[in-house]
Amino acid sequence: MDIKQLEVFVAVAKHKSFSKAARELFLTQPTVSSHIQNLENEMQCVLLNRNNKTITLTDSGKVLYNHAIIILNDCKKALYDIKEYSGKISGALNLVCSSIPEAYILPKFLKTFCDEYPNITFTIDHCDSNLVVPEILSERVTFGIVGSKSKHPHIRYIDLINDELVLICPSKCEIKNENGYININELKDLIFIMRKEGSGTRNLIVNTLNSSSVPISTLNVRAHVESNNAIIEMVKNGLGCSFVSLISVKDMIERGEIKSYRIKNLKFERNFYFLFSKKKFFTPTEKKFLEYFSSFYNLGIEIGE
């Protein structure tokens, strides 16, 4: 048994796929299969169930997986300590974000962090808020930033920043308003472009409107779109109106490219959350990121918690 075999085994277990593990490790699929077969021969047991479309761990595989994680983390720590001693902190981090944090929150922090630690690299995946938790629990990624919160005993959520949704309309759109506030009944006369199901933005819109006198089912919805940026461009080009995060359109509003309104007696507010697994054994590079992130946003996260 060698380190490469364990690395391949952990990658296959995380992705539940030989092909995805091969892509992550820049290996061919036959090479990945060969490493797993050699490892099983050495262990004299079957580590992976291959009968179904999804690959799963056998009981023996689960035991080895727990040990493999510790062994690989110890190896990473040894390399980290040596590089830290020589003044060259490096490593790789995997993050996942919903659309707003990915585009408007994370980049500013990463610029500062990378200036301090230029040898640390990142993989940043995008997915809807409701899919971030499974990515973290599977250990395909370590940290996430999302705009909605769902209870899970193994996930820790940290309040990050407050966000507000505003109604945006094409610049030529005229709506009766008082200092930027409109009556909720005005929404019935507009054409809307909405986010697809699964996004934290859509969840907030649906929950807020459904608790009002104008539920979302009464709106004239022209399209459901996955991308927040695509929705903004559609509104800018006159296809309809939408509710979007204020931080994503503030500059466009100031330039007069679109108009924005708030709804009287109705608040579209939420928090963005930074999250990670309570069961995760952090590598030194991940700890360094967590410490820096906590300090940057004044979150008070203690690594030993």
PDB file of C-alpha atoms in Angstrom:
ATOM      1  CA  MET A   1       0.000   0.000   0.000  1.00  0.00           C
ATOM      2  CA  ASP A   2       1.384   3.377  -0.996  1.00  0.00           C
ATOM      3  CA  ILE A   3       0.239   7.002  -0.758  1.00  0.00           C
ATOM      4  CA  LYS A   4      -0.831   7.186  -4.406  1.00  0.00           C
ATOM      5  CA  GLN A   5      -3.131   4.191  -4.009  1.00  0.00           C
ATOM      6  CA  LEU A   6      -4.775   5.806  -0.982  1.00  0.00           C
ATOM      7  CA  GLU A   7      -5.127   9.110  -2.825  1.00  0.00           C
ATOM      8  CA  VAL A   8      -6.850   7.356  -5.717  1.00  0.00           C
ATOM      9  CA  PHE A   9      -9.065   5.348  -3.355  1.00  0.00           C
ATOM     10  CA  VAL A  10     -10.221   8.475  -1.491  1.00  0.00           C
ATOM     11  CA  ALA A  11     -10.921  10.301  -4.754  1.00  0.00           C
ATOM     12  CA  VAL A  12     -13.066   7.423  -6.059  1.00  0.00           C
ATOM     13  CA  ALA A  13     -14.914   7.235  -2.734  1.00  0.00           C
ATOM     14  CA  LYS A  14     -15.611  10.984  -2.706  1.00  0.00           C
ATOM     15  CA  HIS A  15     -16.817  11.197  -6.294  1.00  0.00           C
ATOM     16  CA  LYS A  16     -18.387   7.708  -6.402  1.00  0.00           C
ATOM     17  CA  SER A  17     -16.918   7.497  -9.869  1.00  0.00           C
ATOM     18  CA  PHE A  18     -13.705   6.197 -11.450  1.00  0.00           C
ATOM     19  CA  SER A  19     -13.884   8.706 -14.300  1.00  0.00           C
ATOM     20  CA  LYS A  20     -14.364  11.747 -12.036  1.00  0.00           C
ATOM     21  CA  ALA A  21     -11.519  10.585  -9.793  1.00  0.00           C
ATOM     22  CA  ALA A  22      -9.323  10.233 -12.856  1.00  0.00           C
ATOM     23  CA  ARG A  23     -10.103  13.800 -13.946  1.00  0.00           C
ATOM     24  CA  GLU A  24      -9.356  15.181 -10.488  1.00  0.00           C
ATOM     25  CA  LEU A  25      -6.003  13.402 -10.261  1.00  0.00           C
ATOM     26  CA  PHE A  26      -5.042  13.883 -13.933  1.00  0.00           C
ATOM     27  CA  LEU A  27      -4.842  10.143 -14.478  1.00  0.00           C
ATOM     28  CA  THR A  28      -6.392   7.826 -17.014  1.00  0.00           C
ATOM     29  CA  GLN A  29      -9.360   5.739 -15.939  1.00  0.00           C
ATOM     30  CA  PRO A  30      -7.467   2.442 -16.467  1.00  0.00           C
ATOM     31  CA  THR A  31      -4.707   3.763 -14.173  1.00  0.00           C
ATOM     32  CA  VAL A  32      -7.271   4.550 -11.481  1.00  0.00           C
ATOM     33  CA  SER A  33      -8.805   1.072 -11.842  1.00  0.00           C
ATOM     34  CA  SER A  34      -5.345  -0.494 -11.615  1.00  0.00           C
ATOM     35  CA  HIS A  35      -4.535   1.366  -8.389  1.00  0.00           C
ATOM     36  CA  ILE A  36      -7.827   0.244  -6.810  1.00  0.00           C
ATOM     37  CA  GLN A  37      -7.350  -3.366  -7.925  1.00  0.00           C
ATOM     38  CA  ASN A  38      -3.788  -3.464  -6.556  1.00  0.00           C
ATOM     39  CA  LEU A  39      -4.961  -1.962  -3.279  1.00  0.00           C
ATOM     40  CA  GLU A  40      -7.759  -4.537  -2.947  1.00  0.00           C
ATOM     41  CA  ASN A  41      -5.308  -7.350  -3.716  1.00  0.00           C
ATOM     42  CA  GLU A  42      -2.962  -6.081  -1.039  1.00  0.00           C
ATOM     43  CA  MET A  43      -5.771  -5.650   1.487  1.00  0.00           C
ATOM     44  CA  GLN A  44      -7.204  -9.029   0.432  1.00  0.00           C
ATOM     45  CA  CYS A  45     -10.733  -7.668   0.478  1.00  0.00           C
ATOM     46  CA  VAL A  46     -13.223  -5.801  -1.696  1.00  0.00           C
ATOM     47  CA  LEU A  47     -13.231  -2.059  -0.938  1.00  0.00           C
ATOM     48  CA  LEU A  48     -15.794  -0.788  -3.447  1.00  0.00           C
ATOM     49  CA  ASN A  49     -19.229  -2.012  -4.500  1.00  0.00           C
ATOM     50  CA  ARG A  50     -19.347  -1.845  -8.284  1.00  0.00           C
ATOM     51  CA  ASN A  51     -22.687  -3.557  -8.890  1.00  0.00           C
ATOM     52  CA  ASN A  52     -24.830  -0.416  -9.141  1.00  0.00           C
ATOM     53  CA  LYS A  53     -24.469   2.676 -11.300  1.00  0.00           C
ATOM     54  CA  THR A  54     -23.170   4.532  -8.241  1.00  0.00           C
ATOM     55  CA  ILE A  55     -20.007   3.237  -6.612  1.00  0.00           C
ATOM     56  CA  THR A  56     -20.210   2.818  -2.833  1.00  0.00           C
ATOM     57  CA  LEU A  57     -17.851   1.718  -0.087  1.00  0.00           C
ATOM     58  CA  THR A  58     -18.024  -1.770   1.390  1.00  0.00           C
ATOM     59  CA  ASP A  59     -17.719  -2.137   5.159  1.00  0.00           C
ATOM     60  CA  SER A  60     -13.997  -2.785   4.714  1.00  0.00           C
ATOM     61  CA  GLY A  61     -13.802   0.215   2.419  1.00  0.00           C
ATOM     62  CA  LYS A  62     -15.359   2.447   5.079  1.00  0.00           C
ATOM     63  CA  VAL A  63     -12.730   1.370   7.611  1.00  0.00           C
ATOM     64  CA  LEU A  64      -9.883   2.025   5.187  1.00  0.00           C
ATOM     65  CA  TYR A  65     -11.401   5.360   4.087  1.00  0.00           C
ATOM     66  CA  ASN A  66     -11.304   6.743   7.648  1.00  0.00           C
ATOM     67  CA  HIS A  67      -7.661   5.690   8.033  1.00  0.00           C
ATOM     68  CA  ALA A  68      -6.763   6.954   4.553  1.00  0.00           C
ATOM     69  CA  ILE A  69      -8.105  10.438   5.308  1.00  0.00           C
ATOM     70  CA  ILE A  70      -5.924  10.644   8.426  1.00  0.00           C
ATOM     71  CA  ILE A  71      -2.845   9.319   6.600  1.00  0.00           C
ATOM     72  CA  LEU A  72      -3.236  11.717   3.662  1.00  0.00           C
ATOM     73  CA  ASN A  73      -3.866  14.671   5.973  1.00  0.00           C
ATOM     74  CA  ASP A  74      -0.739  13.773   7.956  1.00  0.00           C
ATOM     75  CA  CYS A  75       1.248  13.727   4.713  1.00  0.00           C
ATOM     76  CA  LYS A  76      -0.166  17.120   3.754  1.00  0.00           C
ATOM     77  CA  LYS A  77       0.679  18.461   7.200  1.00  0.00           C
ATOM     78  CA  ALA A  78       4.266  17.247   6.900  1.00  0.00           C
ATOM     79  CA  LEU A  79       4.658  18.983   3.540  1.00  0.00           C
ATOM     80  CA  TYR A  80       2.961  22.104   4.867  1.00  0.00           C
ATOM     81  CA  ASP A  81       5.223  22.275   7.939  1.00  0.00           C
ATOM     82  CA  ILE A  82       8.321  21.940   5.788  1.00  0.00           C
ATOM     83  CA  LYS A  83       7.142  24.627   3.377  1.00  0.00           C
ATOM     84  CA  GLU A  84       6.088  26.898   6.231  1.00  0.00           C
ATOM     85  CA  TYR A  85       9.540  26.472   7.758  1.00  0.00           C
ATOM     86  CA  SER A  86      11.090  27.531   4.468  1.00  0.00           C
ATOM     87  CA  GLY A  87       8.622  30.429   4.119  1.00  0.00           C
ATOM     88  CA  LYS A  88       6.672  28.924   1.198  1.00  0.00           C
ATOM     89  CA  ILE A  89       3.158  28.095   2.384  1.00  0.00           C
ATOM     90  CA  SER A  90       1.262  26.327  -0.391  1.00  0.00           C
ATOM     91  CA  GLY A  91      -1.605  23.928  -0.965  1.00  0.00           C
ATOM     92  CA  ALA A  92      -4.959  23.560  -2.704  1.00  0.00           C
ATOM     93  CA  LEU A  93      -8.440  24.479  -1.477  1.00  0.00           C
ATOM     94  CA  ASN A  94     -11.874  23.455  -2.744  1.00  0.00           C
ATOM     95  CA  LEU A  95     -14.779  25.888  -2.300  1.00  0.00           C
ATOM     96  CA  VAL A  96     -18.389  25.955  -3.444  1.00  0.00           C
ATOM     97  CA  CYS A  97     -20.675  28.999  -3.681  1.00  0.00           C
ATOM     98  CA  SER A  98     -24.101  29.984  -4.856  1.00  0.00           C
ATOM     99  CA  SER A  99     -24.157  32.637  -7.588  1.00  0.00           C
ATOM    100  CA  ILE A 100     -24.109  35.896  -5.575  1.00  0.00           C
ATOM    101  CA  PRO A 101     -21.271  34.967  -3.177  1.00  0.00           C
ATOM    102  CA  GLU A 102     -19.269  33.509  -6.062  1.00  0.00           C
ATOM    103  CA  ALA A 103     -19.382  36.749  -8.055  1.00  0.00           C
ATOM    104  CA  TYR A 104     -19.695  39.529  -5.475  1.00  0.00           C
ATOM    105  CA  ILE A 105     -18.358  38.351  -2.093  1.00  0.00           C
ATOM    106  CA  LEU A 106     -15.553  35.835  -2.561  1.00  0.00           C
ATOM    107  CA  PRO A 107     -13.365  37.658  -5.161  1.00  0.00           C
ATOM    108  CA  LYS A 108     -12.531  40.594  -2.861  1.00  0.00           C
ATOM    109  CA  PHE A 109     -11.450  38.277  -0.079  1.00  0.00           C
ATOM    110  CA  LEU A 110      -9.447  36.005  -2.387  1.00  0.00           C
ATOM    111  CA  LYS A 111      -7.472  38.952  -3.748  1.00  0.00           C
ATOM    112  CA  THR A 112      -6.328  39.858  -0.233  1.00  0.00           C
ATOM    113  CA  PHE A 113      -5.697  36.235   0.751  1.00  0.00           C
ATOM    114  CA  CYS A 114      -3.714  35.444  -2.400  1.00  0.00           C
ATOM    115  CA  ASP A 115      -1.573  38.539  -1.925  1.00  0.00           C
ATOM    116  CA  GLU A 116      -0.606  37.087   1.462  1.00  0.00           C
ATOM    117  CA  TYR A 117      -0.339  33.432   0.336  1.00  0.00           C
ATOM    118  CA  PRO A 118       0.409  33.421  -3.421  1.00  0.00           C
ATOM    119  CA  ASN A 119       1.259  29.706  -3.536  1.00  0.00           C
ATOM    120  CA  ILE A 120      -2.172  28.487  -2.397  1.00  0.00           C
ATOM    121  CA  THR A 121      -4.440  27.522  -5.292  1.00  0.00           C
ATOM    122  CA  PHE A 122      -8.229  27.265  -5.487  1.00  0.00           C
ATOM    123  CA  THR A 123     -10.960  25.251  -7.131  1.00  0.00           C
ATOM    124  CA  ILE A 124     -14.277  27.103  -6.921  1.00  0.00           C
ATOM    125  CA  ASP A 125     -17.458  25.287  -7.900  1.00  0.00           C
ATOM    126  CA  HIS A 126     -20.851  26.891  -8.418  1.00  0.00           C
ATOM    127  CA  CYS A 127     -24.155  25.306  -7.460  1.00  0.00           C
ATOM    128  CA  ASP A 128     -27.499  26.302  -6.004  1.00  0.00           C
ATOM    129  CA  SER A 129     -27.750  26.800  -2.257  1.00  0.00           C
ATOM    130  CA  ASN A 130     -29.631  23.558  -1.658  1.00  0.00           C
ATOM    131  CA  LEU A 131     -26.814  21.508  -3.242  1.00  0.00           C
ATOM    132  CA  VAL A 132     -23.913  23.028  -1.291  1.00  0.00           C
ATOM    133  CA  VAL A 133     -24.415  20.929   1.869  1.00  0.00           C
ATOM    134  CA  PRO A 134     -24.156  17.549   0.048  1.00  0.00           C
ATOM    135  CA  GLU A 135     -20.938  18.743  -1.622  1.00  0.00           C
ATOM    136  CA  ILE A 136     -19.418  19.569   1.776  1.00  0.00           C
ATOM    137  CA  LEU A 137     -20.617  16.408   3.521  1.00  0.00           C
ATOM    138  CA  SER A 138     -19.146  14.269   0.727  1.00  0.00           C
ATOM    139  CA  GLU A 139     -15.830  16.143   1.225  1.00  0.00           C
ATOM    140  CA  ARG A 140     -15.676  17.041  -2.452  1.00  0.00           C
ATOM    141  CA  VAL A 141     -15.311  20.610  -1.163  1.00  0.00           C
ATOM    142  CA  THR A 142     -14.336  22.016   2.242  1.00  0.00           C
ATOM    143  CA  PHE A 143     -16.014  25.421   2.539  1.00  0.00           C
ATOM    144  CA  GLY A 144     -19.170  26.988   1.131  1.00  0.00           C
ATOM    145  CA  ILE A 145     -20.969  30.319   0.994  1.00  0.00           C
ATOM    146  CA  VAL A 146     -24.745  30.348   0.476  1.00  0.00           C
ATOM    147  CA  GLY A 147     -27.762  32.623   0.785  1.00  0.00           C
ATOM    148  CA  SER A 148     -30.111  30.228   2.570  1.00  0.00           C
ATOM    149  CA  LYS A 149     -29.849  28.002   5.600  1.00  0.00           C
ATOM    150  CA  SER A 150     -31.062  24.464   6.127  1.00  0.00           C
ATOM    151  CA  LYS A 151     -30.615  22.640   9.421  1.00  0.00           C
ATOM    152  CA  HIS A 152     -28.145  19.766   9.441  1.00  0.00           C
ATOM    153  CA  PRO A 153     -26.474  18.276  12.530  1.00  0.00           C
ATOM    154  CA  HIS A 154     -23.065  18.021  10.856  1.00  0.00           C
ATOM    155  CA  ILE A 155     -22.950  21.462   9.208  1.00  0.00           C
ATOM    156  CA  ARG A 156     -21.862  24.648  10.938  1.00  0.00           C
ATOM    157  CA  TYR A 157     -23.298  27.907   9.586  1.00  0.00           C
ATOM    158  CA  ILE A 158     -21.604  31.237  10.324  1.00  0.00           C
ATOM    159  CA  ASP A 159     -23.467  34.501   9.652  1.00  0.00           C
ATOM    160  CA  LEU A 160     -21.383  36.350   7.049  1.00  0.00           C
ATOM    161  CA  ILE A 161     -23.087  39.480   5.675  1.00  0.00           C
ATOM    162  CA  ASN A 162     -26.619  40.821   5.291  1.00  0.00           C
ATOM    163  CA  ASP A 163     -28.203  41.090   1.851  1.00  0.00           C
ATOM    164  CA  GLU A 164     -31.326  42.723   0.424  1.00  0.00           C
ATOM    165  CA  LEU A 165     -33.271  41.937  -2.740  1.00  0.00           C
ATOM    166  CA  VAL A 166     -34.718  44.793  -4.774  1.00  0.00           C
ATOM    167  CA  LEU A 167     -37.141  44.887  -7.677  1.00  0.00           C
ATOM    168  CA  ILE A 168     -35.270  45.834 -10.852  1.00  0.00           C
ATOM    169  CA  CYS A 169     -36.949  47.062 -14.042  1.00  0.00           C
ATOM    170  CA  PRO A 170     -35.786  48.328 -17.456  1.00  0.00           C
ATOM    171  CA  SER A 171     -34.673  51.970 -17.455  1.00  0.00           C
ATOM    172  CA  LYS A 172     -37.700  52.997 -19.571  1.00  0.00           C
ATOM    173  CA  CYS A 173     -40.177  51.309 -17.230  1.00  0.00           C
ATOM    174  CA  GLU A 174     -42.447  53.726 -15.365  1.00  0.00           C
ATOM    175  CA  ILE A 175     -44.033  52.553 -12.109  1.00  0.00           C
ATOM    176  CA  LYS A 176     -46.015  54.700  -9.714  1.00  0.00           C
ATOM    177  CA  ASN A 177     -43.834  55.055  -6.632  1.00  0.00           C
ATOM    178  CA  GLU A 178     -43.112  57.193  -3.605  1.00  0.00           C
ATOM    179  CA  ASN A 179     -39.388  57.804  -3.121  1.00  0.00           C
ATOM    180  CA  GLY A 180     -38.571  54.450  -4.670  1.00  0.00           C
ATOM    181  CA  TYR A 181     -41.267  52.469  -2.821  1.00  0.00           C
ATOM    182  CA  ILE A 182     -44.193  50.925  -4.721  1.00  0.00           C
ATOM    183  CA  ASN A 183     -47.460  49.375  -3.644  1.00  0.00           C
ATOM    184  CA  ILE A 184     -47.364  45.581  -3.748  1.00  0.00           C
ATOM    185  CA  ASN A 185     -50.377  45.452  -6.095  1.00  0.00           C
ATOM    186  CA  GLU A 186     -48.232  47.100  -8.795  1.00  0.00           C
ATOM    187  CA  LEU A 187     -46.437  43.748  -9.155  1.00  0.00           C
ATOM    188  CA  LYS A 188     -49.503  42.234 -10.821  1.00  0.00           C
ATOM    189  CA  ASP A 189     -49.070  44.549 -13.836  1.00  0.00           C
ATOM    190  CA  LEU A 190     -45.431  43.597 -14.477  1.00  0.00           C
ATOM    191  CA  ILE A 191     -43.793  40.809 -16.478  1.00  0.00           C
ATOM    192  CA  PHE A 192     -41.254  38.834 -14.458  1.00  0.00           C
ATOM    193  CA  ILE A 193     -38.114  36.827 -15.082  1.00  0.00           C
ATOM    194  CA  MET A 194     -37.495  34.484 -12.144  1.00  0.00           C
ATOM    195  CA  ARG A 195     -34.650  32.320 -10.905  1.00  0.00           C
ATOM    196  CA  LYS A 196     -35.075  28.580 -11.233  1.00  0.00           C
ATOM    197  CA  GLU A 197     -35.949  26.457  -8.214  1.00  0.00           C
ATOM    198  CA  GLY A 198     -33.067  25.617  -5.910  1.00  0.00           C
ATOM    199  CA  SER A 199     -31.498  29.057  -5.537  1.00  0.00           C
ATOM    200  CA  GLY A 200     -31.510  30.925  -2.233  1.00  0.00           C
ATOM    201  CA  THR A 201     -32.720  34.033  -4.069  1.00  0.00           C
ATOM    202  CA  ARG A 202     -35.811  32.263  -5.385  1.00  0.00           C
ATOM    203  CA  ASN A 203     -36.562  30.746  -1.979  1.00  0.00           C
ATOM    204  CA  LEU A 204     -36.553  34.199  -0.408  1.00  0.00           C
ATOM    205  CA  ILE A 205     -38.801  35.639  -3.145  1.00  0.00           C
ATOM    206  CA  VAL A 206     -41.307  32.791  -2.895  1.00  0.00           C
ATOM    207  CA  ASN A 207     -41.452  32.787   0.916  1.00  0.00           C
ATOM    208  CA  THR A 208     -41.804  36.570   1.158  1.00  0.00           C
ATOM    209  CA  LEU A 209     -44.464  36.941  -1.547  1.00  0.00           C
ATOM    210  CA  ASN A 210     -46.446  33.926  -0.390  1.00  0.00           C
ATOM    211  CA  SER A 211     -46.768  35.528   3.032  1.00  0.00           C
ATOM    212  CA  SER A 212     -48.142  38.703   1.438  1.00  0.00           C
ATOM    213  CA  SER A 213     -51.358  39.657  -0.360  1.00  0.00           C
ATOM    214  CA  VAL A 214     -49.683  38.948  -3.730  1.00  0.00           C
ATOM    215  CA  PRO A 215     -48.422  35.341  -3.785  1.00  0.00           C
ATOM    216  CA  ILE A 216     -45.956  34.380  -6.480  1.00  0.00           C
ATOM    217  CA  SER A 217     -48.606  32.355  -8.326  1.00  0.00           C
ATOM    218  CA  THR A 218     -50.417  35.615  -9.193  1.00  0.00           C
ATOM    219  CA  LEU A 219     -47.421  37.113 -11.019  1.00  0.00           C
ATOM    220  CA  ASN A 220     -46.972  37.093 -14.793  1.00  0.00           C
ATOM    221  CA  VAL A 221     -43.742  35.116 -15.186  1.00  0.00           C
ATOM    222  CA  ARG A 222     -42.218  35.110 -18.657  1.00  0.00           C
ATOM    223  CA  ALA A 223     -39.181  32.944 -17.964  1.00  0.00           C
ATOM    224  CA  HIS A 224     -37.291  30.958 -15.351  1.00  0.00           C
ATOM    225  CA  VAL A 225     -33.540  31.428 -15.661  1.00  0.00           C
ATOM    226  CA  GLU A 226     -30.635  29.797 -13.827  1.00  0.00           C
ATOM    227  CA  SER A 227     -28.082  32.615 -14.018  1.00  0.00           C
ATOM    228  CA  ASN A 228     -28.413  35.777 -11.930  1.00  0.00           C
ATOM    229  CA  ASN A 229     -26.259  37.704 -14.411  1.00  0.00           C
ATOM    230  CA  ALA A 230     -28.422  36.539 -17.322  1.00  0.00           C
ATOM    231  CA  ILE A 231     -31.535  37.803 -15.532  1.00  0.00           C
ATOM    232  CA  ILE A 232     -29.958  41.208 -14.976  1.00  0.00           C
ATOM    233  CA  GLU A 233     -29.043  41.490 -18.674  1.00  0.00           C
ATOM    234  CA  MET A 234     -32.565  40.454 -19.693  1.00  0.00           C
ATOM    235  CA  VAL A 235     -34.059  43.138 -17.477  1.00  0.00           C
ATOM    236  CA  LYS A 236     -31.596  45.682 -18.841  1.00  0.00           C
ATOM    237  CA  ASN A 237     -32.715  44.793 -22.376  1.00  0.00           C
ATOM    238  CA  GLY A 238     -36.401  45.218 -21.570  1.00  0.00           C
ATOM    239  CA  LEU A 239     -37.581  41.604 -21.316  1.00  0.00           C
ATOM    240  CA  GLY A 240     -39.153  42.030 -17.909  1.00  0.00           C
ATOM    241  CA  CYS A 241     -38.550  42.735 -14.232  1.00  0.00           C
ATOM    242  CA  SER A 242     -37.067  40.669 -11.430  1.00  0.00           C
ATOM    243  CA  PHE A 243     -35.968  40.570  -7.816  1.00  0.00           C
ATOM    244  CA  VAL A 244     -32.191  40.398  -7.441  1.00  0.00           C
ATOM    245  CA  SER A 245     -29.530  41.005  -4.823  1.00  0.00           C
ATOM    246  CA  LEU A 246     -28.790  44.708  -4.403  1.00  0.00           C
ATOM    247  CA  ILE A 247     -25.024  44.102  -4.307  1.00  0.00           C
ATOM    248  CA  SER A 248     -25.181  42.584  -7.784  1.00  0.00           C
ATOM    249  CA  VAL A 249     -26.806  45.642  -9.438  1.00  0.00           C
ATOM    250  CA  LYS A 250     -25.753  48.620  -7.333  1.00  0.00           C
ATOM    251  CA  ASP A 251     -23.353  49.974  -9.962  1.00  0.00           C
ATOM    252  CA  MET A 252     -25.888  49.546 -12.790  1.00  0.00           C
ATOM    253  CA  ILE A 253     -28.539  51.409 -10.780  1.00  0.00           C
ATOM    254  CA  GLU A 254     -26.146  54.291 -10.141  1.00  0.00           C
ATOM    255  CA  ARG A 255     -25.331  54.463 -13.878  1.00  0.00           C
ATOM    256  CA  GLY A 256     -29.037  54.565 -14.757  1.00  0.00           C
ATOM    257  CA  GLU A 257     -28.926  51.334 -16.776  1.00  0.00           C
ATOM    258  CA  ILE A 258     -31.832  49.870 -14.794  1.00  0.00           C
ATOM    259  CA  LYS A 259     -34.307  51.111 -12.187  1.00  0.00           C
ATOM    260  CA  SER A 260     -34.813  49.671  -8.738  1.00  0.00           C
ATOM    261  CA  TYR A 261     -37.696  49.753  -6.294  1.00  0.00           C
ATOM    262  CA  ARG A 262     -38.605  48.467  -2.852  1.00  0.00           C
ATOM    263  CA  ILE A 263     -42.045  47.222  -1.866  1.00  0.00           C
ATOM    264  CA  LYS A 264     -43.978  49.074   0.825  1.00  0.00           C
ATOM    265  CA  ASN A 265     -44.241  47.152   4.099  1.00  0.00           C
ATOM    266  CA  LEU A 266     -42.350  44.182   2.660  1.00  0.00           C
ATOM    267  CA  LYS A 267     -38.726  43.240   3.310  1.00  0.00           C
ATOM    268  CA  PHE A 268     -36.687  40.957   1.104  1.00  0.00           C
ATOM    269  CA  GLU A 269     -33.728  40.464   3.425  1.00  0.00           C
ATOM    270  CA  ARG A 270     -31.452  37.528   4.150  1.00  0.00           C
ATOM    271  CA  ASN A 271     -28.026  36.587   5.432  1.00  0.00           C
ATOM    272  CA  PHE A 272     -25.231  34.957   3.527  1.00  0.00           C
ATOM    273  CA  TYR A 273     -23.628  32.109   5.432  1.00  0.00           C
ATOM    274  CA  PHE A 274     -20.160  30.610   5.504  1.00  0.00           C
ATOM    275  CA  LEU A 275     -20.362  26.896   6.195  1.00  0.00           C
ATOM    276  CA  PHE A 276     -18.251  23.808   6.701  1.00  0.00           C
ATOM    277  CA  SER A 277     -18.530  20.321   8.148  1.00  0.00           C
ATOM    278  CA  LYS A 278     -18.288  19.933  11.917  1.00  0.00           C
ATOM    279  CA  LYS A 279     -16.719  16.510  11.350  1.00  0.00           C
ATOM    280  CA  LYS A 280     -14.054  17.764   8.950  1.00  0.00           C
ATOM    281  CA  PHE A 281     -10.405  17.229   9.892  1.00  0.00           C
ATOM    282  CA  PHE A 282      -8.819  20.354   8.429  1.00  0.00           C
ATOM    283  CA  THR A 283      -5.485  20.265   6.691  1.00  0.00           C
ATOM    284  CA  PRO A 284      -2.991  23.004   7.684  1.00  0.00           C
ATOM    285  CA  THR A 285      -3.762  24.889   4.462  1.00  0.00           C
ATOM    286  CA  GLU A 286      -7.506  24.737   5.204  1.00  0.00           C
ATOM    287  CA  LYS A 287      -6.857  25.950   8.753  1.00  0.00           C
ATOM    288  CA  LYS A 288      -4.839  28.871   7.428  1.00  0.00           C
ATOM    289  CA  PHE A 289      -7.696  29.788   5.077  1.00  0.00           C
ATOM    290  CA  LEU A 290     -10.251  29.502   7.894  1.00  0.00           C
ATOM    291  CA  GLU A 291      -8.186  31.670  10.229  1.00  0.00           C
ATOM    292  CA  TYR A 292      -7.684  34.333   7.564  1.00  0.00           C
ATOM    293  CA  PHE A 293     -11.352  34.282   6.490  1.00  0.00           C
ATOM    294  CA  SER A 294     -12.495  34.613  10.099  1.00  0.00           C
ATOM    295  CA  SER A 295     -10.163  37.555  10.664  1.00  0.00           C
ATOM    296  CA  PHE A 296     -11.091  39.264   7.372  1.00  0.00           C
ATOM    297  CA  TYR A 297     -14.823  39.225   8.180  1.00  0.00           C
ATOM    298  CA  ASN A 298     -14.412  39.428  11.973  1.00  0.00           C
ATOM    299  CA  LEU A 299     -16.317  36.162  12.473  1.00  0.00           C
ATOM    300  CA  GLY A 300     -14.557  34.940  15.618  1.00  0.00           C
ATOM    301  CA  ILE A 301     -14.296  31.336  14.403  1.00  0.00           C
ATOM    302  CA  GLU A 302     -12.180  29.147  16.676  1.00  0.00           C
ATOM    303  CA  ILE A 303     -10.563  26.261  14.842  1.00  0.00           C
ATOM    304  CA  GLY A 304     -10.740  23.933  17.811  1.00  0.00           C
ATOM    305  CA  GLU A 305     -14.524  24.281  18.161  1.00  0.00           C
TER     306      GLU A 305
END
